[in-house]
Coordinates of C-alpha atoms and ligand atoms in Angstrom, one line a residue:
X23 CA 82.9 159.9 91.4
X24 CA 82.1 161.8 87.9
X25 CA 84.7 159.0 86.0
X26 CA 82.2 156.8 86.7
X27 CA 79.5 157.8 85.1
X28 CA 81.4 156.2 80.9
X29 CA 79.7 153.1 78.1
X30 CA 81.6 149.6 78.6
X31 CA 82.2 150.2 75.1
X32 CA 83.6 153.3 76.9
X33 CA 85.8 151.8 79.3
X34 CA 87.3 149.0 77.3
X35 CA 88.3 151.2 75.3
X36 CA 90.7 153.3 77.8
X37 CA 91.1 150.0 79.4
X38 CA 92.5 148.5 76.2
X39 CA 94.2 151.6 75.2
X40 CA 96.2 152.5 78.3
X41 CA 95.9 149.7 80.9
X42 CA 98.6 146.2 80.8
X43 CA 96.0 143.3 82.9
X44 CA 98.0 140.3 84.8
X45 CA 98.1 137.2 83.6
X46 CA 96.2 138.2 80.4
X47 CA 96.9 137.3 76.2
X48 CA 97.1 141.4 75.7
X49 CA 95.9 140.9 71.5
X50 CA 93.3 139.4 72.9
X51 CA 91.5 141.0 75.7
X52 CA 92.0 144.0 73.3
X53 CA 89.6 142.2 70.8
X54 CA 86.9 140.9 73.2
X55 CA 87.5 143.1 75.9
X56 CA 87.2 143.4 79.4
X57 CA 84.1 142.6 81.9
X58 CA 84.5 146.0 84.0
X59 CA 82.6 145.2 87.9
X60 CA 81.4 147.9 89.8
X61 CA 80.2 147.3 92.4
X62 CA 79.7 143.5 94.7
X63 CA 77.4 142.4 97.3
X64 CA 77.3 138.9 99.8
X65 CA 78.8 136.8 97.5
X66 CA 77.3 138.7 93.6
X67 CA 79.0 140.8 91.3
X68 CA 78.0 143.0 89.0
X69 CA 79.3 144.7 86.4
X70 CA 78.7 147.4 84.1
X71 CA 75.9 145.9 82.4
X72 CA 74.6 145.3 84.9
X73 CA 74.7 142.1 85.2
X74 CA 74.9 139.7 87.9
X75 CA 77.8 137.1 88.6
X76 CA 77.7 134.6 91.1
X77 CA 81.2 135.1 91.9
X78 CA 82.2 131.5 93.7
X79 CA 86.2 132.0 93.0
X80 CA 86.2 134.6 96.3
X81 CA 88.0 137.6 94.2
X82 CA 90.9 136.1 93.6
X83 CA 90.8 133.0 96.5
X84 CA 90.3 136.5 99.6
X85 CA 87.4 137.4 100.2
X86 CA 86.3 135.2 102.5
X87 CA 83.7 137.2 104.7
X88 CA 81.6 138.5 101.2
X89 CA 80.9 142.0 100.2
X90 CA 80.1 144.3 101.4
X91 CA 81.2 144.5 104.7
X92 CA 79.4 147.9 105.9
X93 CA 82.0 147.0 108.2
X94 CA 85.8 147.4 107.1
X95 CA 85.1 151.1 105.2
X96 CA 84.1 152.3 108.6
X97 CA 87.6 150.1 110.2
X98 CA 89.2 151.6 107.7
X99 CA 87.8 155.3 107.6
X100 CA 88.5 156.0 111.3
X101 CA 92.6 154.7 111.1
X102 CA 93.2 157.2 108.3
X103 CA 91.4 159.6 110.4
X104 CA 93.3 158.7 112.8
X105 CA 97.2 157.9 111.4
X106 CA 97.1 157.3 107.9
X107 CA 100.3 156.0 107.6
X108 CA 104.0 155.4 110.1
X109 CA 106.1 152.6 109.0
X110 CA 107.9 149.8 111.7
X111 CA 111.0 150.7 110.9
X112 CA 113.8 151.8 112.9
X113 CA 112.2 150.5 116.5
X114 CA 109.0 152.4 115.6
X115 CA 105.3 150.5 115.4
X116 CA 101.4 150.9 115.4
X117 CA 99.5 149.8 117.8
X118 CA 97.5 147.9 114.2
X119 CA 99.9 145.9 113.3
X120 CA 101.1 145.0 117.3
X121 CA 97.9 143.7 117.8
X122 CA 97.1 141.8 114.6
X123 CA 100.5 140.2 115.5
X124 CA 99.9 139.0 118.7
X125 CA 96.0 137.6 117.5
X126 CA 97.7 136.0 114.5
X127 CA 99.9 134.4 117.4
X128 CA 96.7 133.3 118.9
X129 CA 95.4 131.4 115.9
X130 CA 98.5 129.9 114.0
X131 CA 99.6 126.5 114.4
X132 CA 103.0 125.4 116.7
X133 CA 104.9 128.0 117.8
X134 CA 104.8 130.6 115.4
X135 CA 104.4 133.4 118.2
X136 CA 106.4 136.2 115.7
X137 CA 104.7 138.2 112.7
X138 CA 106.1 139.8 109.6
X139 CA 104.2 141.9 107.4
X140 CA 103.8 143.1 104.2
X141 CA 101.7 144.0 101.2
X142 CA 100.9 140.7 99.2
X143 CA 101.4 136.7 98.8
X144 CA 104.3 137.2 96.6
X145 CA 106.5 139.8 99.3
X146 CA 105.5 137.6 101.7
X147 CA 107.2 134.6 100.4
X148 CA 110.3 136.9 99.2
X149 CA 110.7 137.7 103.0
X150 CA 110.8 133.7 103.4
X151 CA 113.7 133.3 101.0
X152 CA 115.2 136.7 103.0
X153 CA 114.4 134.5 106.5
X154 CA 115.6 131.4 105.8
X155 CA 118.5 132.5 104.2
X156 CA 119.9 134.3 107.5
X157 CA 119.0 131.6 109.5
X158 CA 121.5 129.4 107.9
X159 CA 123.6 132.3 107.7
X160 CA 123.7 132.6 111.4
X161 CA 123.9 128.6 112.3
X162 CA 127.2 128.1 110.7
X163 CA 125.0 127.0 107.7
X164 CA 126.1 129.4 104.9
X165 CA 125.2 126.8 102.3
X166 CA 121.8 126.3 102.9
X167 CA 120.1 128.0 100.4
X168 CA 118.0 126.0 98.4
X169 CA 114.2 125.4 98.6
X170 CA 112.6 122.9 97.1
X171 CA 108.8 123.9 95.9
X172 CA 106.7 120.8 93.7
X173 CA 106.3 121.7 90.0
X174 CA 102.3 123.6 89.3
X175 CA 103.2 125.1 92.4
X176 CA 102.4 129.0 92.6
X177 CA 103.6 131.7 95.1
X178 CA 103.6 134.2 93.2
X179 CA 105.7 136.6 90.7
X180 CA 108.5 138.5 91.6
X181 CA 111.3 136.9 90.7
X182 CA 111.9 134.9 94.2
X183 CA 107.5 134.2 93.9
X184 CA 108.1 133.1 90.5
X185 CA 111.3 131.0 91.3
X186 CA 110.3 129.1 94.2
X187 CA 106.7 128.6 92.2
X188 CA 106.4 125.2 89.9
X189 CA 105.5 127.2 86.6
X190 CA 107.5 126.1 84.3
X191 CA 105.7 128.9 81.5
X192 CA 106.3 131.6 84.0
X193 CA 110.0 129.9 84.5
X194 CA 110.1 130.8 80.1
X195 CA 109.6 134.2 80.9
X196 CA 112.0 136.5 82.9
X197 CA 114.3 133.0 83.7
X198 CA 114.2 130.7 87.3
X199 CA 116.6 132.1 89.7
X200 CA 119.3 129.9 90.7
X201 CA 118.8 128.0 94.2
X202 CA 115.3 126.0 93.5
X203 CA 114.0 123.0 92.9
X204 CA 110.8 121.4 92.0
X205 CA 110.2 117.7 92.8
X206 CA 106.3 115.6 91.4
X207 CA 103.2 117.2 93.3
X208 CA 100.7 114.5 94.9
X209 CA 98.2 115.2 91.6
X210 CA 96.8 111.7 91.9
X211 CA 95.0 112.2 88.4
X212 CA 97.3 113.0 86.2
X213 CA 99.8 111.1 88.1
X214 CA 99.3 108.2 90.2
X215 CA 96.4 106.6 88.9
X216 CA 97.8 103.2 89.3
X217 CA 98.4 103.2 92.2
X218 CA 96.1 103.8 95.8
X219 CA 96.1 107.7 97.0
X220 CA 97.6 106.0 99.9
X221 CA 100.6 105.2 98.4
X222 CA 100.6 107.5 96.3
X223 CA 101.0 109.7 98.4
X224 CA 104.4 108.9 99.6
X225 CA 105.1 107.7 95.8
X226 CA 105.6 112.0 96.2
X227 CA 106.6 112.6 99.5
X228 CA 109.6 110.6 98.1
X229 CA 110.3 112.6 95.6
X230 CA 111.3 115.5 98.0
X231 CA 113.5 113.0 100.2
X232 CA 115.5 112.0 96.8
X233 CA 116.2 115.8 95.3
X234 CA 117.2 116.6 98.9
X235 CA 120.6 113.5 98.1
X236 CA 120.5 114.7 94.8
X237 CA 121.2 118.1 96.1
X238 CA 122.9 117.5 99.1
X239 CA 120.6 117.9 102.7
X240 CA 123.7 120.4 103.3
X241 CA 122.7 123.1 100.3
X242 CA 118.9 122.6 100.9
X243 CA 117.1 125.5 103.3
X244 CA 113.8 124.9 103.1
X245 CA 111.2 122.1 101.3
X246 CA 107.7 125.2 101.1
X247 CA 104.0 124.1 99.6
X248 CA 100.8 124.8 100.0
X249 CA 99.0 122.8 101.7
X250 CA 96.7 122.3 99.0
X251 CA 97.7 123.6 95.4
X252 CA 95.5 126.1 94.7
X253 CA 96.5 127.8 91.2
X254 CA 98.0 124.9 89.8
X255 CA 94.6 122.9 89.7
X256 CA 92.5 122.7 93.5
X257 CA 95.8 119.7 93.8
X258 CA 94.2 118.1 97.4
X259 CA 97.2 115.4 98.5
X260 CA 97.0 112.2 100.2
X261 CA 96.4 112.0 104.1
X262 CA 99.8 110.1 103.9
X263 CA 101.1 112.9 102.3
X264 CA 102.6 115.8 104.3
X265 CA 103.3 113.3 107.6
X266 CA 105.7 111.4 105.1
X267 CA 107.1 115.3 104.3
X268 CA 107.7 116.2 107.9
X269 CA 109.7 113.2 108.6
X270 CA 111.2 113.4 105.9
X271 CA 111.9 117.4 106.5
X272 CA 113.5 117.0 110.0
X273 CA 115.6 113.2 108.7
X274 CA 117.9 115.9 107.0
X275 CA 117.6 119.4 108.8
X276 CA 115.1 120.9 106.8
X277 CA 113.3 124.2 107.6
X278 CA 109.7 123.6 106.1
X279 CA 107.2 126.7 104.6
X280 CA 103.4 126.6 104.7
X281 CA 101.7 129.0 102.5
X282 CA 99.0 129.4 103.5
X283 CA 97.7 132.5 100.9
X284 CA 94.8 130.5 100.1
X285 CA 94.1 128.1 102.4
X286 CA 94.5 130.2 105.4
X287 CA 91.5 132.2 107.0
X288 CA 88.7 129.2 107.3
X289 CA 89.6 128.0 103.5
X290 CA 90.1 124.4 104.8
X291 CA 87.6 124.4 107.3
X292 CA 90.2 125.4 109.8
X293 CA 91.9 128.4 110.4
X294 CA 95.0 126.9 108.5
X295 CA 95.3 124.0 106.2
X296 CA 98.5 122.9 108.8
X297 CA 95.5 122.1 111.1
X298 CA 93.9 120.4 108.9
X299 CA 96.9 118.4 107.6
X300 CA 98.2 118.5 111.1
X301 CA 101.1 120.1 109.7
X302 CA 104.4 121.6 112.1
X303 CA 105.7 124.2 110.1
X304 CA 108.1 126.6 111.0
X305 CA 107.9 129.0 109.0
X306 CA 103.7 130.1 107.4
X307 CA 103.1 132.7 104.6
X308 CA 99.6 134.0 105.0
X309 CA 97.8 136.4 102.6
X310 CA 94.7 137.0 101.0
X311 CA 92.0 135.9 103.8
X312 CA 93.2 138.2 105.9
X313 CA 91.9 140.9 105.2
X314 CA 89.2 139.6 103.2
X315 CA 90.7 140.9 100.3
X316 CA 89.7 144.4 101.6
X317 CA 92.9 145.3 101.3
X318 CA 95.9 144.5 100.3
X319 CA 97.7 142.7 103.7
X320 CA 100.0 139.8 103.5
X321 CA 102.9 138.4 106.1
X322 CA 104.8 134.8 107.7
X323 CA 104.5 134.0 110.7
X324 CA 108.3 133.1 112.4
X325 CA 108.0 129.9 114.3
X326 CA 110.5 129.8 117.9
X327 CA 113.1 127.8 116.3
X328 CA 113.7 130.4 113.9
X329 CA 113.0 134.0 115.5
X330 CA 114.8 132.8 118.6
X331 CA 118.2 133.0 116.2
X332 CA 116.8 135.8 114.5
X333 CA 116.7 138.3 117.7
X334 CA 119.3 136.1 119.9
X335 CA 122.4 136.7 117.5
X336 CA 121.0 137.8 114.6
X337 CA 121.5 141.4 114.7
X338 CA 120.1 143.2 112.1
X339 CA 118.3 142.1 109.5
X340 CA 118.6 144.2 106.6
X341 CA 114.9 143.8 105.0
X342 CA 111.5 145.2 105.3
X343 CA 108.4 146.7 103.1
X344 CA 107.4 150.5 103.9
X345 CA 104.0 149.5 104.1
X346 CA 104.9 146.1 106.3
X347 CA 101.5 146.7 109.5
X348 CA 100.3 149.2 107.8
X349 CA 98.0 150.6 110.1
X350 CA 94.6 150.8 108.4
X351 CA 95.0 146.9 106.7
X352 CA 96.1 146.3 110.2
X353 CA 93.3 147.6 111.2
X354 CA 91.0 146.0 108.5
X355 CA 92.2 142.5 108.9
X356 CA 92.0 142.8 113.1
X357 CA 88.3 143.6 112.2
X358 CA 88.2 140.9 109.7
X359 CA 89.1 137.8 112.2
X360 CA 86.8 139.6 113.9
X361 CA 84.0 138.6 111.3
X362 CA 85.5 135.2 110.9
X363 CA 85.1 134.7 114.7
X364 CA 81.8 135.8 115.5
X365 CA 80.1 134.3 112.2
X366 CA 82.0 131.4 113.2
X367 CA 82.6 131.2 109.8
X368 CA 85.1 128.7 109.4
X369 CA 82.9 125.9 111.3
X370 CA 79.1 127.3 109.1
X371 CA 81.4 126.6 106.2
X372 CA 82.4 123.1 106.9
X373 CA 79.2 122.3 107.7
X374 CA 78.1 123.8 104.2
X375 CA 80.4 122.3 102.9
X376 CA 79.3 118.4 103.3
X377 CA 76.0 119.4 101.3
X378 CA 77.8 121.2 98.2
X379 CA 80.3 117.7 98.5
X380 CA 76.8 115.9 97.8
X381 CA 75.4 118.5 95.3
X382 CA 78.4 118.4 93.4
X383 CA 77.7 114.3 92.8
X384 CA 75.8 115.4 90.2
X385 CA 78.2 116.4 88.9
X386 CA 81.0 113.8 88.8
X387 CA 77.9 112.1 86.8
X388 CA 78.5 114.0 83.6
X389 CA 80.6 112.5 81.0
X390 CA 83.0 115.3 81.0
X391 CA 83.9 115.1 84.5
X392 CA 86.9 112.8 85.1
X393 CA 87.5 113.4 88.8
X394 CA 85.5 116.5 91.1
X395 CA 87.6 117.1 94.6
X396 CA 88.1 119.0 97.0
X397 CA 87.7 119.9 101.3
X398 CA 85.8 122.3 102.7
X399 CA 85.4 125.4 100.6
X400 CA 87.8 124.4 98.4
X401 CA 87.4 122.5 95.1
X402 CA 88.3 121.1 91.7
X403 CA 86.0 119.6 89.2
X404 CA 88.6 117.8 86.4
X405 CA 87.2 117.6 82.9
X406 CA 88.3 114.4 80.7
X407 CA 88.5 112.8 77.2
X408 CA 87.4 109.6 78.4
X409 CA 85.4 109.5 81.8
X410 CA 86.2 105.6 82.1
X411 CA 89.6 105.6 81.3
X412 CA 90.2 108.8 83.0
X413 CA 92.5 110.4 80.4
X414 CA 93.0 113.9 80.1
X415 CA 92.7 116.0 77.2
X416 CA 95.6 116.8 75.0
X417 CA 95.4 120.1 74.0
X418 CA 95.7 121.1 77.9
X419 CA 92.6 124.3 79.1
X420 CA 91.2 124.6 75.5
X421 CA 87.6 122.4 76.9
X422 CA 88.6 124.6 80.4
X423 CA 88.5 127.3 78.7
X424 CA 85.4 126.9 76.8
X425 CA 83.5 125.9 80.1
X426 CA 85.7 128.9 81.8
X427 CA 83.3 131.0 79.1
X428 CA 79.8 129.4 79.0
X429 CA 80.1 129.7 83.1
X430 CA 80.6 133.5 82.9
X431 CA 77.9 133.4 79.7
X432 CA 75.6 132.1 82.8
X433 CA 76.6 134.1 85.4
X434 CA 78.9 132.4 87.1
X435 CA 82.7 133.4 88.1
X436 CA 84.7 129.9 87.8
X437 CA 88.0 129.4 87.7
X438 CA 89.6 127.5 85.0
X439 CA 93.4 125.8 85.3
X440 CA 93.9 123.6 83.1
X441 CA 90.9 121.7 82.0
X442 CA 89.9 121.7 86.0
X443 CA 87.1 123.8 86.6
X444 CA 87.8 125.0 90.3
X445 CA 86.0 126.8 93.2
X446 CA 86.6 129.0 95.7
X447 CA 83.4 130.1 97.1
X448 CA 83.1 133.2 100.1
X449 CA 82.9 131.6 103.1
X450 CA 79.0 133.3 103.7
X451 CA 78.3 130.7 101.5
X452 CA 74.6 129.5 101.5
X453 CA 72.7 126.2 100.5
X454 CA 70.4 128.5 97.9
X455 CA 74.2 129.9 97.0
X456 CA 75.0 126.4 96.3
X457 CA 71.9 125.0 94.9
X458 CA 72.8 128.2 91.7
X459 CA 76.4 127.2 91.6
X460 CA 75.3 123.1 90.6
X461 CA 72.5 124.4 87.9
X462 CA 75.1 126.6 86.7
X463 CA 78.1 124.9 86.1
X464 CA 75.9 122.0 84.6
X465 CA 74.5 124.3 81.8
X466 CA 78.1 124.9 81.6
X467 CA 79.2 121.6 81.6
X468 CA 76.5 120.6 78.5
X469 CA 77.1 123.2 76.9
X470 CA 80.6 122.8 76.6
X471 CA 79.5 119.0 75.8
X472 CA 77.5 120.0 73.4
X473 CA 80.6 122.1 71.5
X474 CA 83.3 119.9 71.6
X475 CA 81.2 117.4 69.8
X476 CA 80.4 119.8 67.6
X477 CA 83.7 121.0 66.2
Ligands
LIG523 C1 99.9 129.9 97.8 C2 99.9 131.6 97.3 N1 101.1 132.1 97.0 C3 101.9 133.0 96.6 C4 100.1 133.8 96.6 C5 100.9 135.3 95.3 O1 100.2 136.4 96.5 P1 100.4 137.8 96.2 O2 99.2 137.5 94.4 O3 100.0 138.6 96.5 O4 101.4 138.4 95.7 C6 99.3 133.4 95.7 C7 98.3 134.0 94.6 O5 97.7 133.7 94.2 C8 99.4 132.0 95.9 O6 98.1 131.5 95.7

């Protein structure tokens, strides 16, 4: 591809002249220039200056099987030659979409036996809202429209995803739609230190009940939550949280929707975060790890309670996307699931994460670190102003950004959410990769500490 033959400066110039990036401050990007990634293999990325980075974020929480899997490219190539596209509208289907739906039904929790496909997590959550509201209409309870979610939840960036999510900065741009409410998340380090984590889990789950009573159970369609809130800062709930949430939702006849976009496909040590936390969802949202990011694909798995009503009483469901069940994406996903299964990646990553947990104790001792929290291969190093008192920085996010930039300089990709340093490595991460991660993170923390003490 001839156009690839450009210098970093040329790329950066064209990039800022023509390309509006997602979640980006355009002025500062134009000043600093993008880090342009040209290739990747295993758990390493390479940029246009031939600099290598250890990717401790699996891209954007998605490359679960790691980079450079030629078999996924081969499957896509073969499927493109055989049948590059056909849709699933109007009583047609393609073989890969049917096969994938069946395989997903096998690995999904409980009686989630029907798949509805789309291309991104945001679209999948749009489908959730459309389908859940349709379900309650068919049940003769059309007032049950409101979704309860949590502050700091991330459910996507479309109007629906943004409204479902609990990011106030996003709500302020574009206007949240009516029919969505948010409650306190189970973020113990920030809000709950005067209670035990177990007490705080119950306390925050009870916030959902308070919201249900405030708005009226007859108006509430569903509660939606990520098993572990990812983009909100890897908020790991106390063990008491989900069982109480489940109890509250069944008490008031409210559907439980679990957004597995990050937690699905091995991230928390099981196929789904719902398995890890013993959640019995009515619907789950999936994306990212379903295809390990090699090709856009998402979907929802629907439980019997909802699918029975849609199928038996629904008539036509006026909803779907051109690319619902795209055959190439589904073929890649089938092969991706095969890799996860055959290489035993879920069990292996869960076992290796014990070593990561052990090594992170070295990080936890650092004067800047208030808490290290993790579950299998997802976690957060919370940077704080006062380690002893557990006080966070007032200028939220400034120190996190400094540390993130040092990590990049040191060849390590981690993400800063406020002042939390996030890790979410590919499931193939080995002990050597963990050693490299911890060494580079330690160096970056020292540099950050010196930086803020000097300024
Ligand atoms: C939990 C969760 N849900 C939904 C989404 C939205 O997915 P997408 O960016 O593919 O629209 C994300 C993206 O990070 C996510 O983390």
